[in-house]
PDB file of C-alpha atoms in Angstrom:
ATOM      1  CA  MET A   1      49.212-129.957 -52.379  1.00  0.00           C
ATOM      2  CA  ARG A   2      47.916-132.343 -55.065  1.00  0.00           C
ATOM      3  CA  PRO A   3      47.490-129.553 -57.670  1.00  0.00           C
ATOM      4  CA  LEU A   4      51.199-128.790 -57.229  1.00  0.00           C
ATOM      5  CA  VAL A   5      52.063-132.445 -57.849  1.00  0.00           C
ATOM      6  CA  VAL A   6      49.867-132.457 -60.952  1.00  0.00           C
ATOM      7  CA  LEU A   7      51.457-129.232 -62.143  1.00  0.00           C
ATOM      8  CA  ALA A   8      54.936-130.672 -61.606  1.00  0.00           C
ATOM      9  CA  LEU A   9      54.010-133.845 -63.507  1.00  0.00           C
ATOM     10  CA  SER A  10      52.567-131.978 -66.459  1.00  0.00           C
ATOM     11  CA  VAL A  11      55.443-129.515 -66.658  1.00  0.00           C
ATOM     12  CA  ALA A  12      57.951-132.359 -66.503  1.00  0.00           C
ATOM     13  CA  LEU A  13      56.112-134.209 -69.284  1.00  0.00           C
ATOM     14  CA  ILE A  14      56.096-131.129 -71.473  1.00  0.00           C
ATOM     15  CA  LEU A  15      59.745-130.323 -70.753  1.00  0.00           C
ATOM     16  CA  GLY A  16      60.717-133.939 -71.345  1.00  0.00           C
ATOM     17  CA  ALA A  17      58.927-133.945 -74.681  1.00  0.00           C
ATOM     18  CA  THR A  18      60.835-130.888 -75.860  1.00  0.00           C
ATOM     19  CA  SER A  19      64.218-131.339 -74.194  1.00  0.00           C
ATOM     20  CA  CYS A  20      65.503-133.819 -76.730  1.00  0.00           C
ATOM     21  CA  GLY A  21      63.682-132.516 -79.778  1.00  0.00           C
ATOM     22  CA  ASP A  22      63.028-129.308 -81.641  1.00  0.00           C
ATOM     23  CA  SER A  23      61.901-126.399 -79.523  1.00  0.00           C
ATOM     24  CA  GLY A  24      59.379-125.256 -82.093  1.00  0.00           C
ATOM     25  CA  THR A  25      61.577-122.422 -83.254  1.00  0.00           C
ATOM     26  CA  GLY A  26      62.492-123.876 -86.615  1.00  0.00           C
ATOM     27  CA  GLY A  27      65.722-125.564 -85.554  1.00  0.00           C
ATOM     28  CA  GLN A  28      66.738-129.010 -86.623  1.00  0.00           C
ATOM     29  CA  SER A  29      64.615-131.840 -85.270  1.00  0.00           C
ATOM     30  CA  ALA A  30      66.068-134.667 -83.275  1.00  0.00           C
ATOM     31  CA  GLU A  31      66.980-137.760 -85.198  1.00  0.00           C
ATOM     32  CA  SER A  32      64.699-140.722 -84.657  1.00  0.00           C
ATOM     33  CA  SER A  33      66.110-143.029 -82.050  1.00  0.00           C
ATOM     34  CA  ALA A  34      65.857-146.775 -81.929  1.00  0.00           C
ATOM     35  CA  ALA A  35      63.604-148.072 -79.185  1.00  0.00           C
ATOM     36  CA  THR A  36      63.767-151.324 -77.342  1.00  0.00           C
ATOM     37  CA  THR A  37      60.222-152.576 -77.634  1.00  0.00           C
ATOM     38  CA  PRO A  38      58.851-154.198 -74.488  1.00  0.00           C
ATOM     39  CA  THR A  39      56.993-157.452 -74.745  1.00  0.00           C
ATOM     40  CA  PRO A  40      53.316-157.058 -75.606  1.00  0.00           C
ATOM     41  CA  SER A  41      52.143-158.559 -72.325  1.00  0.00           C
ATOM     42  CA  SER A  42      50.113-156.490 -69.896  1.00  0.00           C
ATOM     43  CA  GLN A  43      52.125-154.801 -67.165  1.00  0.00           C
ATOM     44  CA  THR A  44      50.827-153.208 -63.993  1.00  0.00           C
ATOM     45  CA  SER A  45      52.286-149.778 -63.395  1.00  0.00           C
ATOM     46  CA  PRO A  46      52.028-147.702 -60.246  1.00  0.00           C
ATOM     47  CA  THR A  47      50.614-144.250 -60.839  1.00  0.00           C
ATOM     48  CA  SER A  48      51.215-141.059 -58.951  1.00  0.00           C
ATOM     49  CA  GLY A  49      47.650-139.805 -59.136  1.00  0.00           C
ATOM     50  CA  GLY A  50      44.206-141.153 -58.439  1.00  0.00           C
ATOM     51  CA  SER A  51      43.681-143.201 -55.313  1.00  0.00           C
ATOM     52  CA  GLU A  52      46.622-143.631 -52.995  1.00  0.00           C
ATOM     53  CA  GLY A  53      48.566-146.709 -54.062  1.00  0.00           C
ATOM     54  CA  ALA A  54      46.342-147.167 -57.112  1.00  0.00           C
ATOM     55  CA  GLU A  55      47.697-149.244 -59.939  1.00  0.00           C
ATOM     56  CA  VAL A  56      46.504-149.365 -63.490  1.00  0.00           C
ATOM     57  CA  SER A  57      46.938-152.213 -65.939  1.00  0.00           C
ATOM     58  CA  VAL A  58      48.847-150.881 -68.930  1.00  0.00           C
ATOM     59  CA  ILE A  59      49.269-152.644 -72.257  1.00  0.00           C
ATOM     60  CA  PRO A  60      52.539-151.320 -73.748  1.00  0.00           C
ATOM     61  CA  ILE A  61      52.170-149.449 -77.022  1.00  0.00           C
ATOM     62  CA  GLU A  62      54.708-150.782 -79.491  1.00  0.00           C
ATOM     63  CA  GLY A  63      56.301-149.027 -82.434  1.00  0.00           C
ATOM     64  CA  SER A  64      57.102-145.393 -83.029  1.00  0.00           C
ATOM     65  CA  PRO A  65      54.825-142.784 -81.464  1.00  0.00           C
ATOM     66  CA  CYS A  66      55.134-140.926 -84.794  1.00  0.00           C
ATOM     67  CA  ASP A  67      53.186-143.783 -86.418  1.00  0.00           C
ATOM     68  CA  LEU A  68      50.036-142.800 -84.487  1.00  0.00           C
ATOM     69  CA  LEU A  69      49.598-139.371 -86.135  1.00  0.00           C
ATOM     70  CA  THR A  70      50.576-138.265 -89.619  1.00  0.00           C
ATOM     71  CA  PRO A  71      51.823-134.734 -90.288  1.00  0.00           C
ATOM     72  CA  ASP A  72      48.760-134.254 -92.521  1.00  0.00           C
ATOM     73  CA  GLU A  73      46.440-135.170 -89.621  1.00  0.00           C
ATOM     74  CA  VAL A  74      48.223-132.714 -87.319  1.00  0.00           C
ATOM     75  CA  ALA A  75      47.987-130.002 -90.001  1.00  0.00           C
ATOM     76  CA  ALA A  76      44.288-130.713 -90.577  1.00  0.00           C
ATOM     77  CA  ALA A  77      43.513-130.583 -86.851  1.00  0.00           C
ATOM     78  CA  THR A  78      45.529-127.440 -86.112  1.00  0.00           C
ATOM     79  CA  GLY A  79      45.213-125.498 -89.350  1.00  0.00           C
ATOM     80  CA  LEU A  80      48.998-125.064 -89.258  1.00  0.00           C
ATOM     81  CA  THR A  81      51.788-126.460 -91.433  1.00  0.00           C
ATOM     82  CA  VAL A  82      53.915-129.238 -89.979  1.00  0.00           C
ATOM     83  CA  VAL A  83      57.566-128.427 -90.679  1.00  0.00           C
ATOM     84  CA  SER A  84      58.847-131.768 -89.375  1.00  0.00           C
ATOM     85  CA  ALA A  85      57.925-134.730 -87.219  1.00  0.00           C
ATOM     86  CA  ALA A  86      60.510-136.695 -85.245  1.00  0.00           C
ATOM     87  CA  GLU A  87      60.886-138.833 -82.158  1.00  0.00           C
ATOM     88  CA  SER A  88      62.382-136.793 -79.334  1.00  0.00           C
ATOM     89  CA  SER A  89      62.556-140.000 -77.268  1.00  0.00           C
ATOM     90  CA  PRO A  90      61.379-143.572 -77.856  1.00  0.00           C
ATOM     91  CA  ASP A  91      58.053-142.624 -76.215  1.00  0.00           C
ATOM     92  CA  THR A  92      57.455-139.163 -77.700  1.00  0.00           C
ATOM     93  CA  CYS A  93      56.949-137.712 -81.170  1.00  0.00           C
ATOM     94  CA  VAL A  94      57.143-133.944 -81.672  1.00  0.00           C
ATOM     95  CA  TYR A  95      55.489-132.175 -84.629  1.00  0.00           C
ATOM     96  CA  ASP A  96      57.249-128.847 -85.287  1.00  0.00           C
ATOM     97  CA  LEU A  97      54.744-126.247 -86.473  1.00  0.00           C
ATOM     98  CA  GLY A  98      57.415-123.682 -87.351  1.00  0.00           C
ATOM     99  CA  ASP A  99      58.646-120.312 -86.146  1.00  0.00           C
ATOM    100  CA  ASP A 100      55.463-118.393 -86.882  1.00  0.00           C
ATOM    101  CA  ALA A 101      53.314-120.764 -84.828  1.00  0.00           C
ATOM    102  CA  GLY A 102      55.782-120.793 -81.933  1.00  0.00           C
ATOM    103  CA  VAL A 103      54.410-124.135 -80.736  1.00  0.00           C
ATOM    104  CA  ASP A 104      54.825-127.864 -81.261  1.00  0.00           C
ATOM    105  CA  ILE A 105      52.413-130.748 -80.885  1.00  0.00           C
ATOM    106  CA  PHE A 106      53.608-133.810 -78.988  1.00  0.00           C
ATOM    107  CA  ILE A 107      52.230-137.304 -78.570  1.00  0.00           C
ATOM    108  CA  ASP A 108      53.535-139.467 -75.761  1.00  0.00           C
ATOM    109  CA  VAL A 109      52.814-143.213 -75.528  1.00  0.00           C
ATOM    110  CA  ASP A 110      52.866-145.460 -72.479  1.00  0.00           C
ATOM    111  CA  ARG A 111      55.280-148.398 -72.757  1.00  0.00           C
ATOM    112  CA  GLY A 112      54.016-149.946 -69.503  1.00  0.00           C
ATOM    113  CA  GLU A 113      57.266-149.291 -67.664  1.00  0.00           C
ATOM    114  CA  GLY A 114      55.716-147.209 -64.873  1.00  0.00           C
ATOM    115  CA  GLY A 115      56.980-143.932 -63.532  1.00  0.00           C
ATOM    116  CA  MET A 116      55.700-140.492 -62.683  1.00  0.00           C
ATOM    117  CA  PHE A 117      55.707-139.016 -66.182  1.00  0.00           C
ATOM    118  CA  VAL A 118      54.157-141.768 -68.293  1.00  0.00           C
ATOM    119  CA  PRO A 119      50.713-141.241 -69.864  1.00  0.00           C
ATOM    120  CA  SER A 120      48.923-143.549 -67.393  1.00  0.00           C
ATOM    121  CA  ALA A 121      50.280-141.474 -64.478  1.00  0.00           C
ATOM    122  CA  ILE A 122      49.392-138.208 -66.221  1.00  0.00           C
ATOM    123  CA  PHE A 123      45.887-139.594 -66.841  1.00  0.00           C
ATOM    124  CA  SER A 124      45.543-140.391 -63.132  1.00  0.00           C
ATOM    125  CA  SER A 125      46.750-136.897 -62.240  1.00  0.00           C
ATOM    126  CA  TYR A 126      44.171-135.352 -64.573  1.00  0.00           C
ATOM    127  CA  GLU A 127      41.493-137.452 -62.827  1.00  0.00           C
ATOM    128  CA  GLU A 128      42.340-135.546 -59.642  1.00  0.00           C
ATOM    129  CA  LEU A 129      41.862-132.262 -61.496  1.00  0.00           C
ATOM    130  CA  LEU A 130      38.266-133.206 -62.317  1.00  0.00           C
ATOM    131  CA  ALA A 131      37.252-132.439 -58.717  1.00  0.00           C
ATOM    132  CA  THR A 132      38.648-128.901 -58.924  1.00  0.00           C
ATOM    133  CA  GLY A 133      37.267-128.195 -62.393  1.00  0.00           C
ATOM    134  CA  GLU A 134      40.763-127.923 -63.867  1.00  0.00           C
ATOM    135  CA  ALA A 135      40.109-130.919 -66.136  1.00  0.00           C
ATOM    136  CA  GLU A 136      37.059-132.103 -68.008  1.00  0.00           C
ATOM    137  CA  LYS A 137      35.922-135.414 -69.443  1.00  0.00           C
ATOM    138  CA  VAL A 138      35.747-135.701 -73.211  1.00  0.00           C
ATOM    139  CA  PRO A 139      32.819-137.980 -74.070  1.00  0.00           C
ATOM    140  CA  GLY A 140      33.012-140.509 -76.893  1.00  0.00           C
ATOM    141  CA  LEU A 141      36.796-140.686 -77.102  1.00  0.00           C
ATOM    142  CA  GLY A 142      38.323-144.042 -76.179  1.00  0.00           C
ATOM    143  CA  GLY A 143      37.403-145.605 -72.856  1.00  0.00           C
ATOM    144  CA  GLU A 144      37.902-142.245 -71.149  1.00  0.00           C
ATOM    145  CA  ALA A 145      39.609-139.008 -72.142  1.00  0.00           C
ATOM    146  CA  LEU A 146      40.478-136.030 -69.953  1.00  0.00           C
ATOM    147  CA  TYR A 147      41.342-132.554 -71.222  1.00  0.00           C
ATOM    148  CA  THR A 148      42.968-129.804 -69.196  1.00  0.00           C
ATOM    149  CA  ALA A 149      43.079-126.293 -70.646  1.00  0.00           C
ATOM    150  CA  GLY A 150      45.723-125.214 -68.128  1.00  0.00           C
ATOM    151  CA  PHE A 151      48.217-127.688 -69.550  1.00  0.00           C
ATOM    152  CA  ARG A 152      46.818-127.658 -73.110  1.00  0.00           C
ATOM    153  CA  ALA A 153      46.837-131.462 -73.178  1.00  0.00           C
ATOM    154  CA  ILE A 154      44.535-134.452 -73.425  1.00  0.00           C
ATOM    155  CA  ALA A 155      45.200-137.787 -71.699  1.00  0.00           C
ATOM    156  CA  VAL A 156      43.416-140.814 -73.131  1.00  0.00           C
ATOM    157  CA  ASP A 157      42.758-144.349 -71.894  1.00  0.00           C
ATOM    158  CA  ASP A 158      41.575-146.300 -74.921  1.00  0.00           C
ATOM    159  CA  GLY A 159      39.617-148.668 -72.666  1.00  0.00           C
ATOM    160  CA  ARG A 160      41.905-151.618 -73.436  1.00  0.00           C
ATOM    161  CA  GLY A 161      44.948-150.589 -71.395  1.00  0.00           C
ATOM    162  CA  HIS A 162      46.676-148.236 -73.857  1.00  0.00           C
ATOM    163  CA  PHE A 163      47.381-144.690 -72.653  1.00  0.00           C
ATOM    164  CA  ILE A 164      48.466-141.661 -74.683  1.00  0.00           C
ATOM    165  CA  VAL A 165      48.890-137.952 -74.014  1.00  0.00           C
ATOM    166  CA  ILE A 166      48.725-135.336 -76.776  1.00  0.00           C
ATOM    167  CA  GLY A 167      49.529-131.718 -76.048  1.00  0.00           C
ATOM    168  CA  VAL A 168      50.820-128.338 -77.112  1.00  0.00           C
ATOM    169  CA  ASN A 169      54.358-127.185 -76.245  1.00  0.00           C
ATOM    170  CA  GLY A 170      55.453-123.591 -76.429  1.00  0.00           C
ATOM    171  CA  GLY A 171      53.998-120.134 -76.171  1.00  0.00           C
ATOM    172  CA  TYR A 172      50.603-118.762 -76.985  1.00  0.00           C
ATOM    173  CA  GLN A 173      51.179-117.445 -80.515  1.00  0.00           C
ATOM    174  CA  ALA A 174      48.965-120.241 -81.842  1.00  0.00           C
ATOM    175  CA  LEU A 175      46.618-122.862 -80.409  1.00  0.00           C
ATOM    176  CA  THR A 176      45.681-120.874 -77.315  1.00  0.00           C
ATOM    177  CA  GLU A 177      42.436-122.894 -77.103  1.00  0.00           C
ATOM    178  CA  PRO A 178      43.500-126.275 -78.545  1.00  0.00           C
ATOM    179  CA  ALA A 179      40.749-128.556 -77.172  1.00  0.00           C
ATOM    180  CA  ASP A 180      39.058-129.272 -80.515  1.00  0.00           C
ATOM    181  CA  SER A 181      42.404-129.827 -82.261  1.00  0.00           C
ATOM    182  CA  LEU A 182      43.635-132.193 -79.538  1.00  0.00           C
ATOM    183  CA  ILE A 183      40.365-134.141 -79.540  1.00  0.00           C
ATOM    184  CA  GLN A 184      40.568-134.578 -83.319  1.00  0.00           C
ATOM    185  CA  MET A 185      44.191-135.755 -83.132  1.00  0.00           C
ATOM    186  CA  ALA A 186      43.407-138.129 -80.258  1.00  0.00           C
ATOM    187  CA  GLY A 187      40.658-139.693 -82.366  1.00  0.00           C
ATOM    188  CA  ASP A 188      43.103-140.137 -85.259  1.00  0.00           C
ATOM    189  CA  ALA A 189      45.712-141.726 -82.957  1.00  0.00           C
ATOM    190  CA  LEU A 190      43.185-144.044 -81.291  1.00  0.00           C
ATOM    191  CA  ALA A 191      42.175-145.388 -84.700  1.00  0.00           C
ATOM    192  CA  ARG A 192      45.712-146.818 -85.019  1.00  0.00           C
ATOM    193  CA  LEU A 193      45.906-148.501 -81.614  1.00  0.00           C
TER     194      LEU A 193
END
C-alpha cells in the first residue's frame, strides 16, 4: 500500500511541476509569478511518509527556486541546451531542454507550509522506498539525499531544515539514467542555500 502512496505523491509532484509551465515540447514557458514569501522562522510540517504522525522541522526557502540553479549549471550537468527557465509556480522552477530532448528539469523548494507534495513530504516518502530498494542514499550531499531511479528524482535535506527535490519530467528521449546529473545539480543548488 505504501508504494502506491509514494507513487501517487511523486506523480503528483511531477504533474504539478509541469501543469503550469512548459511541457518540454518547445512551447512558451510560464511567466514568472510573484510569490508571497513566508517568514524565515522554522515551521513544523506534517509529512505523509516516514513514521506515522512524524513531523519534520522545515526552514522555509525564500526567493525564487530559479535562483538555486542557473541554466548553465543545468546544461553542464545534463549535456543538453537549456531553452528557457521559468517558475511554473512560486515553489517550482522548470528548465526546458527543448523538443529534441523531450524532457525538462524541475527544482521544487519547500516553503514550510506542509502538505503532501512538498519536498519534505517527498523526502519522507523516499525514505520508505529505501527498505524496498526503490531508493538509495547519496552520500556526501547535504545532510541526507535520496535518489529514486523509478521517479528520476533526488530529494535532499540540507541538514539545516531546507528541503529540495530535483527531477526529470517527460519521456525517455534523454536523461534515461539521470542520477549523476541530478546529484551534480543538487550540489550546485545546495551551495546557494
